[in-house]
Coordinates of C-alpha atoms and ligand atoms in Angstrom, one line a residue:
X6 CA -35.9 -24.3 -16.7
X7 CA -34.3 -24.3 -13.3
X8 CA -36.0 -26.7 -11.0
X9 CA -36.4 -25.3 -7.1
X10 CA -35.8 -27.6 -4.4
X11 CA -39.3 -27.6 -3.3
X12 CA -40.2 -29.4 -6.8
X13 CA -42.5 -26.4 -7.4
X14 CA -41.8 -24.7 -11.2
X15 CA -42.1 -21.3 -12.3
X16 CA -43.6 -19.7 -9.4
X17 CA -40.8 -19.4 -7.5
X18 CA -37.6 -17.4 -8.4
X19 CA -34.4 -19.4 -9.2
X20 CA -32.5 -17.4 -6.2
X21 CA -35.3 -18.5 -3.8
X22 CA -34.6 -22.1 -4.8
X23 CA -31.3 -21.7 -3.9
X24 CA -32.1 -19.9 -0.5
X25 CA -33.9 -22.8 0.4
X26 CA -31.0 -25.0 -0.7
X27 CA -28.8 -23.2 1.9
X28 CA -31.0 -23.4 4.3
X29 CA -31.7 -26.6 5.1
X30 CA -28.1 -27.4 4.8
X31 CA -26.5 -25.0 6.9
X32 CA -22.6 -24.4 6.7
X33 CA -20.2 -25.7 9.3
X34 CA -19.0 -22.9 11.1
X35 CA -15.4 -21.9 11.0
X36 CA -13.4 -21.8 14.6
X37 CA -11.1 -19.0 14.0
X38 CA -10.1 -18.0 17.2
X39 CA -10.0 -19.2 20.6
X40 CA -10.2 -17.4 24.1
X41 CA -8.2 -19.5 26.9
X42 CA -9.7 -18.5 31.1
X43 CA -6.5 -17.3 32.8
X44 CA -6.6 -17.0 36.5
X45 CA -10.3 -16.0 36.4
X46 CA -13.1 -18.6 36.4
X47 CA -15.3 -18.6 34.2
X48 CA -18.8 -21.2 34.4
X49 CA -21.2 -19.5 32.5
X50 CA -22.9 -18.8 29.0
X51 CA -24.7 -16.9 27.5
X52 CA -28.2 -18.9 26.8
X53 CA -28.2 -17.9 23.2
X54 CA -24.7 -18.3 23.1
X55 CA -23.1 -21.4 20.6
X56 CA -19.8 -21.0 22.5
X57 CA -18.6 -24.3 23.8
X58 CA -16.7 -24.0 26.6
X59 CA -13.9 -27.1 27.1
X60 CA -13.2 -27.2 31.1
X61 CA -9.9 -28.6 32.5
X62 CA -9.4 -28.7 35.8
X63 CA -7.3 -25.3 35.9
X64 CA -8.7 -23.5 32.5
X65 CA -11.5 -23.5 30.1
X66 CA -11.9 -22.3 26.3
X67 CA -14.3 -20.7 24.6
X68 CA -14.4 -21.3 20.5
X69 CA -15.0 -18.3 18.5
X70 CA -17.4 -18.8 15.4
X71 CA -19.6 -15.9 15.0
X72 CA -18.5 -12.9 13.4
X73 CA -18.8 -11.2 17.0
X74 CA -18.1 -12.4 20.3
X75 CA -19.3 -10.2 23.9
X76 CA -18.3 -10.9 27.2
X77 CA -19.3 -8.8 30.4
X78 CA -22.2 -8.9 33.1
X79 CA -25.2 -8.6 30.9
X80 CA -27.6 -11.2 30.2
X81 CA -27.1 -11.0 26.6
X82 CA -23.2 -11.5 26.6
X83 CA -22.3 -14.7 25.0
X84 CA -20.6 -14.9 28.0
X85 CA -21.9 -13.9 31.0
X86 CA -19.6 -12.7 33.6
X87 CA -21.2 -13.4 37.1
X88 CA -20.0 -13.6 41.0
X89 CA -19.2 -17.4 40.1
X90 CA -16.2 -16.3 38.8
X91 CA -15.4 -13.3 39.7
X92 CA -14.7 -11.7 43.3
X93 CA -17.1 -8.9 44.0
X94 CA -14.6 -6.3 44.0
X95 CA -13.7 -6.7 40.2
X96 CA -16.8 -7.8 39.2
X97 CA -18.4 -4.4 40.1
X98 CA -15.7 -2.7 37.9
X99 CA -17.1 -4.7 34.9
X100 CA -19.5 -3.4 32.1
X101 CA -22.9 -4.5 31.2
X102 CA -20.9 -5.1 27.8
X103 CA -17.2 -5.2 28.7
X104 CA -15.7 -6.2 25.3
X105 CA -16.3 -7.5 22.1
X106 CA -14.0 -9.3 19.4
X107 CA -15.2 -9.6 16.1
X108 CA -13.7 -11.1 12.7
X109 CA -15.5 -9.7 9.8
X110 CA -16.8 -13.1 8.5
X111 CA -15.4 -15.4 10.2
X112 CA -13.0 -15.2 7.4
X113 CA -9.4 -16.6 8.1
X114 CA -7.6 -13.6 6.2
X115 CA -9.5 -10.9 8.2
X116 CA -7.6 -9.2 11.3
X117 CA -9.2 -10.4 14.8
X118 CA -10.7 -6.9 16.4
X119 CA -10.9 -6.3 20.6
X120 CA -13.3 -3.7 20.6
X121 CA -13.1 -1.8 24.5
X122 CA -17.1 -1.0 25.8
X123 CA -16.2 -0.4 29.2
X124 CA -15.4 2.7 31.7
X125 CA -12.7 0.8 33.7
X126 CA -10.7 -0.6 30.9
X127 CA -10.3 -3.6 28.7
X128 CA -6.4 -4.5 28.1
X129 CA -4.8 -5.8 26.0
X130 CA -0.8 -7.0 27.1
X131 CA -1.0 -4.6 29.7
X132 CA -1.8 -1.6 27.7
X133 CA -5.9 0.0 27.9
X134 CA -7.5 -0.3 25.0
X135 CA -9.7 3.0 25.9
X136 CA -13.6 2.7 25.4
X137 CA -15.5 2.6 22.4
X138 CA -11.8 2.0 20.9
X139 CA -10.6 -0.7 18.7
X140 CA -7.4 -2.2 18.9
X141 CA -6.0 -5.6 16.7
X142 CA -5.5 -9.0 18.5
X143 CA -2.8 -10.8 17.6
X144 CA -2.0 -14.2 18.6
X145 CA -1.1 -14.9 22.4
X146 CA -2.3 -11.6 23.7
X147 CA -3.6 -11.6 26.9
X148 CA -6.9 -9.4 27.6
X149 CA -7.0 -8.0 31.2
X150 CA -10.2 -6.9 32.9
X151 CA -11.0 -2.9 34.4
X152 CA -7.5 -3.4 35.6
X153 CA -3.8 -5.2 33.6
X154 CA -3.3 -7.3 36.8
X155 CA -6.6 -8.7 36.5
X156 CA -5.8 -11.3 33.9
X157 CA -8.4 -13.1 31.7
X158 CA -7.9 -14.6 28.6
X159 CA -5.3 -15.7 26.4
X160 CA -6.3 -15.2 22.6
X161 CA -5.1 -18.0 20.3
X162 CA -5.4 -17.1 16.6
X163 CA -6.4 -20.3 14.4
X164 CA -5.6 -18.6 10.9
X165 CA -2.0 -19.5 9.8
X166 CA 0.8 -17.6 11.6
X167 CA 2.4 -15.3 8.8
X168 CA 4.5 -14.0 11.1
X169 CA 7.2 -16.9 11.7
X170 CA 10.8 -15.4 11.1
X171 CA 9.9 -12.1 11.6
X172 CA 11.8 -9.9 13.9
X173 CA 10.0 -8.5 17.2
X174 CA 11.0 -5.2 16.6
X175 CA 7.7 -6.0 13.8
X176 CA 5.4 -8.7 15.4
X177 CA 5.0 -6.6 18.7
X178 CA 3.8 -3.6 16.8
X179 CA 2.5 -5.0 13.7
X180 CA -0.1 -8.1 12.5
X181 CA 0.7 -9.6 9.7
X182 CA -1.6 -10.0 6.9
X183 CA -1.5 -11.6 2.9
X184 CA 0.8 -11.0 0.7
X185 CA 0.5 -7.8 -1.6
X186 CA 2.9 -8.7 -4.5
X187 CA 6.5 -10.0 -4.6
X188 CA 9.4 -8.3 -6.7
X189 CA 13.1 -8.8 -7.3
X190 CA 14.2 -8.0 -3.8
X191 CA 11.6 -9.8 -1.7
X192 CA 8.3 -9.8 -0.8
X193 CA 5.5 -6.9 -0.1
X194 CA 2.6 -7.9 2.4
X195 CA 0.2 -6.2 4.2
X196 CA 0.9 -5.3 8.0
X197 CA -1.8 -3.5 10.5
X198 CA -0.8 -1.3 13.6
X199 CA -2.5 -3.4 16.1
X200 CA -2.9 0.1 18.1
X201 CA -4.2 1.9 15.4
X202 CA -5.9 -0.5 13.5
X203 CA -3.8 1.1 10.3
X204 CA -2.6 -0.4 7.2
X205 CA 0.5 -0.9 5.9
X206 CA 2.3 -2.6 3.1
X207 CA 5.8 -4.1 4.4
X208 CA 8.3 -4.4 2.0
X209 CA 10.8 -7.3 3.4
X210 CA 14.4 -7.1 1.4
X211 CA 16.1 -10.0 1.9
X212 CA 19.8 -8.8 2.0
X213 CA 21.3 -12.6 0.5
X214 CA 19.2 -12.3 -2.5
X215 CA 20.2 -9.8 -3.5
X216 CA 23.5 -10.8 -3.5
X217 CA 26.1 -11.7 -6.3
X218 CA 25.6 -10.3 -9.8
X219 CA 28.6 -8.7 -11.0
X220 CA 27.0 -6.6 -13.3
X221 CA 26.2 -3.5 -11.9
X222 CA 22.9 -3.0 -12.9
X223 CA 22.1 -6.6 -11.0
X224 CA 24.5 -6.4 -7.5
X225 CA 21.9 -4.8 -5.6
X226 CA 23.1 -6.6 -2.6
X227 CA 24.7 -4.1 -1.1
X228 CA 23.3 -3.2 2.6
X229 CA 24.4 0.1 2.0
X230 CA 22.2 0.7 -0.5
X231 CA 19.5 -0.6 0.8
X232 CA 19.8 1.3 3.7
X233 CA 20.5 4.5 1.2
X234 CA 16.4 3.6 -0.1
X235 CA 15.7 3.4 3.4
X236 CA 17.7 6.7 5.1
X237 CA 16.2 8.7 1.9
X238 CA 12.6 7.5 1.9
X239 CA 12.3 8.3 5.6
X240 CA 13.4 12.2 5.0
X241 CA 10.9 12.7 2.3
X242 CA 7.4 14.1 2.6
X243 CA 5.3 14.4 -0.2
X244 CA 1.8 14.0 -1.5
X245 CA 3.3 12.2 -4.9
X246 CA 6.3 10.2 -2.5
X247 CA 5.9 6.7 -0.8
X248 CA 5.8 8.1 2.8
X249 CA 8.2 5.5 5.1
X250 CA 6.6 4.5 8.3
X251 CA 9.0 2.7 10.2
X252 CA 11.7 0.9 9.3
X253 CA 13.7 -2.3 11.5
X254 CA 17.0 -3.2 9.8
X255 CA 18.6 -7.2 9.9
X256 CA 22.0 -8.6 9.2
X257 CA 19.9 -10.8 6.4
X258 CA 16.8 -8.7 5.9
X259 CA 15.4 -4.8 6.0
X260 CA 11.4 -4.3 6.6
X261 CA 10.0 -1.4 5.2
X262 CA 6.9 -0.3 6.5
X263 CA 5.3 1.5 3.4
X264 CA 2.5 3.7 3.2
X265 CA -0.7 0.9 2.2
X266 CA -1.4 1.8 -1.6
X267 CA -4.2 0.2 -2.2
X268 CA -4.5 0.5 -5.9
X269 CA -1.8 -1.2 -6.8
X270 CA 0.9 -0.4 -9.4
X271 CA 1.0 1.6 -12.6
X272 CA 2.0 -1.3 -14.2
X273 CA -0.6 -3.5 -13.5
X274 CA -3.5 -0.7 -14.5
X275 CA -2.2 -0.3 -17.4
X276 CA -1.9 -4.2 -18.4
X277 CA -5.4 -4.1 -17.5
X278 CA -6.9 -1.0 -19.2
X279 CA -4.5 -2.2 -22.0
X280 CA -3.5 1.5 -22.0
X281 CA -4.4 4.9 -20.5
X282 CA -6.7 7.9 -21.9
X283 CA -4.6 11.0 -22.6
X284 CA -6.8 12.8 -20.1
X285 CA -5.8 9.9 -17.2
X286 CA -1.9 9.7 -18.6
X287 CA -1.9 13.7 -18.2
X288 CA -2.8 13.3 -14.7
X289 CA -0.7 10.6 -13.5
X290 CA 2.5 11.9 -15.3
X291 CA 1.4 15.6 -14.0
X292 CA 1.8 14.0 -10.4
X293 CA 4.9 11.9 -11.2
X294 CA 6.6 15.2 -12.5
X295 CA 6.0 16.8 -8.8
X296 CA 7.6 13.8 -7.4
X297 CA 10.2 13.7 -9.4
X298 CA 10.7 17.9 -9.2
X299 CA 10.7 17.1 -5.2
X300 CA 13.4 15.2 -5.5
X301 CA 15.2 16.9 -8.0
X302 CA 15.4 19.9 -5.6
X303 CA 16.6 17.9 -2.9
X304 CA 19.6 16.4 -5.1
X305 CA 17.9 13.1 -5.1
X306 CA 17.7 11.1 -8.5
X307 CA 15.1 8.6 -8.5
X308 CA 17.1 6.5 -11.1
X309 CA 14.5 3.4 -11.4
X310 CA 11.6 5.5 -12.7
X311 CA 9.2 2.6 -14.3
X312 CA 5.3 1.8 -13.7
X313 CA 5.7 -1.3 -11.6
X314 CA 7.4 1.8 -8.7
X315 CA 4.7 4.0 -9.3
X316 CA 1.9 2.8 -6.8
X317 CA -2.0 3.8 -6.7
X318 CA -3.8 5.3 -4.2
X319 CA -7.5 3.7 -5.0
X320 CA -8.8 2.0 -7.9
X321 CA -10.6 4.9 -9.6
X322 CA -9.8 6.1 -12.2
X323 CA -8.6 9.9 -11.4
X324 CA -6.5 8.9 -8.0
X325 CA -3.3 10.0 -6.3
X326 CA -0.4 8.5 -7.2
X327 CA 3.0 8.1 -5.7
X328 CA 6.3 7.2 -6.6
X329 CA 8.1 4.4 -4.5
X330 CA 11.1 2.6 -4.5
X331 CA 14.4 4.6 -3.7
X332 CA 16.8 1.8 -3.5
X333 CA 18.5 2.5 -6.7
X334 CA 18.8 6.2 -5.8
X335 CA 21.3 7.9 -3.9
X336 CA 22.1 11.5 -2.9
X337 CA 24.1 14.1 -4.9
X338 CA 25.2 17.6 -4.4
X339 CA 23.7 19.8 -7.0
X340 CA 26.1 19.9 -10.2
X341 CA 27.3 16.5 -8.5
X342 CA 28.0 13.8 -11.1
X343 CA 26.4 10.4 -10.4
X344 CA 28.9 7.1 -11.5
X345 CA 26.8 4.3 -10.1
X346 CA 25.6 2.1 -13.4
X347 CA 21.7 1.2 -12.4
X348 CA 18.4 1.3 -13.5
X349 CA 16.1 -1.1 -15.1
X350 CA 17.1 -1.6 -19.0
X351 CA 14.0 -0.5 -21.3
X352 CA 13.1 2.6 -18.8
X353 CA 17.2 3.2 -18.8
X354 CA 18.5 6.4 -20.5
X355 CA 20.8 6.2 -23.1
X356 CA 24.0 7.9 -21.8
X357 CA 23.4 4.5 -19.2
X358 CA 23.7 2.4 -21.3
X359 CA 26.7 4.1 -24.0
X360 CA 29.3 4.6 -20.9
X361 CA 28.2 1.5 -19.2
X362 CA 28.4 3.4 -16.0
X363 CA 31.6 4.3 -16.2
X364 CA 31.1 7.8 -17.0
X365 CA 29.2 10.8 -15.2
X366 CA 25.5 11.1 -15.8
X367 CA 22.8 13.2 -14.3
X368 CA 19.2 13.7 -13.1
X369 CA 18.4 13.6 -17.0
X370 CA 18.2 10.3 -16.9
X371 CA 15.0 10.0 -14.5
X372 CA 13.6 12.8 -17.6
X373 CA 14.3 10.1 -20.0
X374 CA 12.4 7.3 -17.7
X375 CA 9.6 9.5 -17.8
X376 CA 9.4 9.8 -21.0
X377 CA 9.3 6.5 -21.7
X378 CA 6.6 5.9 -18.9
X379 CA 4.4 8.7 -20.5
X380 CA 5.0 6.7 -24.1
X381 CA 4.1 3.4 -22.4
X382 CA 1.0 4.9 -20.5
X383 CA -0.4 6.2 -23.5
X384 CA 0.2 3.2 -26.1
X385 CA 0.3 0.7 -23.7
X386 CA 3.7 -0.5 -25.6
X387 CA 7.5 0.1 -24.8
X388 CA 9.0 2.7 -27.4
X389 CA 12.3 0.8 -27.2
X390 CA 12.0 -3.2 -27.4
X391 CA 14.0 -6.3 -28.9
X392 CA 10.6 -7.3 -30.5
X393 CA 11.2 -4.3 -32.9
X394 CA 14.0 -5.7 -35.1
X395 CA 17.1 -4.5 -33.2
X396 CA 18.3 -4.6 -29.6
X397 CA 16.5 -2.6 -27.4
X398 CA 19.8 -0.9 -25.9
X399 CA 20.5 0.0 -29.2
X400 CA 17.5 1.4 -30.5
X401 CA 17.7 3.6 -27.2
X402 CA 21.2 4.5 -27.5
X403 CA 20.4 5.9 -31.0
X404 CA 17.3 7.0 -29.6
X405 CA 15.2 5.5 -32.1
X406 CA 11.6 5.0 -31.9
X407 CA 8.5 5.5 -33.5
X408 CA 4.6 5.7 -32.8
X409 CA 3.5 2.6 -34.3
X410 CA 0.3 1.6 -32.3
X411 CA -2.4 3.0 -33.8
X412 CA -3.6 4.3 -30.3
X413 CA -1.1 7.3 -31.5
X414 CA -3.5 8.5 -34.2
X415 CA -6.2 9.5 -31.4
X416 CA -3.3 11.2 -28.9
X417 CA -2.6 15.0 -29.7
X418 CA 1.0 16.5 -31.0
X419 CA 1.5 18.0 -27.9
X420 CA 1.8 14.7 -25.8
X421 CA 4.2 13.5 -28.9
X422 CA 6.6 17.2 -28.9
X423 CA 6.7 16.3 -25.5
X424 CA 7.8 12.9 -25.5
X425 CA 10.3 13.8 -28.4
X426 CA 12.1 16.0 -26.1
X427 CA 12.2 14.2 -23.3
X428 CA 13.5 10.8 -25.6
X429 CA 16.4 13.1 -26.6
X430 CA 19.8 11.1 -26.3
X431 CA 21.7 14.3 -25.6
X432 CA 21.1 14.7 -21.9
X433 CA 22.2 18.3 -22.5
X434 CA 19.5 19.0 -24.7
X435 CA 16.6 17.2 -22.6
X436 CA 14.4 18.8 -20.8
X437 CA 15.3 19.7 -17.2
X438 CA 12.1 18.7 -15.0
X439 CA 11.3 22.2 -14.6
X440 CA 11.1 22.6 -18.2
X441 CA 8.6 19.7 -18.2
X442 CA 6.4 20.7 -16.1
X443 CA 6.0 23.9 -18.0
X444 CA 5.1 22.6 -21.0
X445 CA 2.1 23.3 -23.3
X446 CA 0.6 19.7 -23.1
X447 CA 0.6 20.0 -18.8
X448 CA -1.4 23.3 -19.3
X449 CA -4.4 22.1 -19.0
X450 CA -7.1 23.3 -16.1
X451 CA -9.2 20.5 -15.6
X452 CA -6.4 18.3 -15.4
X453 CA -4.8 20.5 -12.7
X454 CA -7.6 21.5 -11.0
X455 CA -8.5 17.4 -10.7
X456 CA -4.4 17.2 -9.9
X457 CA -4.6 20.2 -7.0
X458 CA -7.4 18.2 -5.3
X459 CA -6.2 14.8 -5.0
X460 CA -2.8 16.4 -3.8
X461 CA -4.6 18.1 -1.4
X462 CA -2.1 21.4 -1.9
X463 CA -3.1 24.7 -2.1
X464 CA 0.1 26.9 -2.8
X465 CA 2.7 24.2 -4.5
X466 CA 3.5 25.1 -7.8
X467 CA 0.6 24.4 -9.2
X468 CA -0.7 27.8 -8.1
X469 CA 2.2 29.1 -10.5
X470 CA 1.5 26.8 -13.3
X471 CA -2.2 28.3 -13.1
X472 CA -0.6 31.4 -14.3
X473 CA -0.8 29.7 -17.9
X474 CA -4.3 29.3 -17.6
X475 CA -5.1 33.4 -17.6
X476 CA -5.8 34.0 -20.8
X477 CA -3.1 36.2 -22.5
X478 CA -4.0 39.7 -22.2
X479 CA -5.1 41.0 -25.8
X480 CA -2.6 43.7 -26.8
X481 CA -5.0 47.2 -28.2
X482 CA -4.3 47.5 -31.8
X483 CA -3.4 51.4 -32.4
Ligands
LIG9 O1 3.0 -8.0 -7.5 P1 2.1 -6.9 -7.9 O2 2.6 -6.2 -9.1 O3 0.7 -7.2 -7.8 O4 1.8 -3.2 -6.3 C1 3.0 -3.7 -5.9 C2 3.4 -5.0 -6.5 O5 2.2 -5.8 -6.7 C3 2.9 -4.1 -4.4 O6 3.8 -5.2 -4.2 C4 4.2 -5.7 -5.4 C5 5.7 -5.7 -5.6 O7 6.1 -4.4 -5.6 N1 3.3 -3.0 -3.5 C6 4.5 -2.5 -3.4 N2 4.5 -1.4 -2.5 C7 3.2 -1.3 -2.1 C8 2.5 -0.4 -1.3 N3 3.2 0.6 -0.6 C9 2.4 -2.3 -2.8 N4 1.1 -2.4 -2.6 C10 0.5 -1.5 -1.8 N5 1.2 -0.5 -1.1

């Protein structure tokens, strides 16, 4: 049995014990922030207040520990703002509470909040919060009082700066945050609008690393085309499409400032459901489809259709999803040919991989990448791998696969027809995305009822693919 500090047994509860424990040994509190005086005075504190204020002759600092910190006239401010410090004429222009900053936590990884309480204005580098409004503070902002002129306080952050080496264009509008994930190109880390307290995930693309390779499929170095993922994304609106928030190109880096998915990738829910139900693979590749019809109808081949660039919007289950990463795609006129060899091998059509790139292929090939997402989500396994005896590239240039995981037994024929015909070598003979979305397996009205409402559209094509669901109309026998 447990023994409680208090050398009692039984009676009291394990977690009381450890209450105790806590307690009477109370944690050190974390400094994460400090406010530095600037031009104004400041003597006093709050008496409740913890704050210890370090005087110099020409400034003072205040330590921030709490989760929240006040300032303005009232008593209860942790620090007090009084005719001590302040002329009379400004003074009267401050609130009872004037401001407040908080960090959820105290915790180091958590954005610093100003919040603004006041009628006459708290501001932060010049620019009015507004009351009862939030903004973010970043590092070396300076908070002016009822009016910008009347300078404060300087805020010094004490988490770790992540934002060394980034351009201005992106510190001045943007606090930086932990990483999200890293890929091939760079890294993905989460950004706030320090106005609008919004989140972000910003892709960075570091131009020099993605240099060299003379392999097609690997010489993703070119500026051009990162700037083709950039010009594309930033055109494109759609509930199923990474929407592009801003974007500040670099001679050695581009920063993509993504729509926040906060889910994650397709990738990494389906390593850690091991694989997908055939009610939840029906929705996601039901949204995919519209994304991919979207940009089919604007001449735009996605072209590096796998999980890892289809992102989440939440962790439930039946969520939005959208498909990101245009930097392999490019624009083409309609019955345009496309000669650029690139892709990811395993998700990478056939006709790819037989011409090496040097012949014309089509939007068939995102088809094909689809298909083999909709195998993968459904099996949790890779229809074309060098595990299965021969090279992958040649089991997909013969098009040769089979179910093998015995997850197939429990998924209907009408996910498999469908699959078959979109794993069709023959790009002539695969399905156009049009085609797809009208198949049998995709009629289904609780799937697109679920699909209408996380998409939040009322007269897309869905309406139209509804049609299916009226019963056909029973012909009278004579
Ligand atoms: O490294 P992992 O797989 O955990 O989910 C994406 C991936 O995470 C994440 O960044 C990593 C490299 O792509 N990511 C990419 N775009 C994102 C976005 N818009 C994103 N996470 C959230 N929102």
């Amino acid at each position: 049995m447990a023994r409680d500090t208090q050398g009692t047994q039984g009676t009291q509860s394990q977690e009381s014990s450890i209450w105790t424990l806590v307690e009477s040994q109370p944690m050190e509190k974390i400094v994460w922030g400090r406010l530095y005086g600037k031009n104004i005075k400041i003597k006093s504190l709050g008496t409740s207040s913890k704050y210890r204020i370090i005087y110099t002759p020409s400034s003072f600092s205040v330590d921030l520990n709490n989760d929240e910190f006040s300032a303005g006239r009232g008593e209860a401010n942790d620090l007090i703002l009084t005719l001590n410090d302040l002329s009379e004429k400004i003074l009267t222009r401050i609130s009872k509470v004037h401001f407040t900053i908080k960090r959820a936590n105290c915790d180091l990884a958590s954005p610093v909040y100003i919040k603004d309480h006041s009628r006459n204005g708290t501001f932060v580098n010049n620019e009015k919060i507004g009351m009862n409004k939030m903004r973010i503070l970043k590092n070396d902002d300076v908070i002016s009082l009822s009016h910008p002129t009347h300078k404060a306080f300087v805020f010094k952050d004490l988490s770790p700066n992540e934002s060394i080496g980034l351009p201005e264009e992106i510190t001045k509008t943007y606090y930086i945050n932990r990483k999200l994930g890293s890929g091939a190109y760079g890294l993905v880390r989460l950004v706030y609008d320090t106005r609008t307290c919004q989140q972000f995930a910003m892709k960075i693309v570091k131009k020099n690393m993605l240099s060299g390779g003379s392999r097609p499929s690997t010489n993703l170095s070119d500026p051009e085309r990162v700037l083709n993922e950039a010009k594309i994304m930033k055109n494109l609106s759609h509930p199923c499409v990474v929407r592009m928030h801003d974007i500040v190109d670099k001679p050695d880096a581009v920063y993509m400032v993504l729509e926040f998915m906060r889910g994650g990738d397709l990738l990494n829910r389906i390593i850690s459901k091991k694989l997908l139900t055939e009610e939840t693979s029906k929705l996601y590749f039901y949204q995919m489809c519209h994304a991919v019809k979207y940009l089919h109808d604007r001449g735009i081949t996605h072209r590096d259709l796998k999980p890892d660039n289809v992102l989440l919007e939440t962790n439930d289950e039946d969520t939005l999803l959208k498909v990101s990463d245009f930097g392999l795609s490019k624009f083409v006129q309609k019955d345009s040919v496309m000669r650029t060899l690139c892709g990811t091998p395993l998700y990478v059509a056939p006709e790819v991989l037989i011409t090496g790139g040097r012949e014309a292929y089509t939007r068939k090939v995102d088809i094909w990448s689809l298909g083999v997402v909709l195998f993968t989500c459904l099996s949790g396994t890779l229809p074309f791998s060098d595990e299965y005896g021969s090279s992958a590239a040649e089991q997909i240039k013969k098009g040769k696969f089979a179910y093998r995981h015995p997850a197939w037994k429990g998924v209907s024929q009408r996910a498999k027809l469908l699959i078959n015909q979109m794993l069709i070598v023959d790009p002539a003979k695969r399905p156009s995305i049009d085609d797809v979305l009208q198949c049998s397996w995709l009629r289904d009205a609780a799937m697109l009822q679920k699909a209408k409402q996380l998409m939040k559209i009322e007269s897309m094509d869905i309406e139209e693919e509804n049609n299916f669901l009226e019963p056909p109309t029973k012909r009278s026998r004579r």
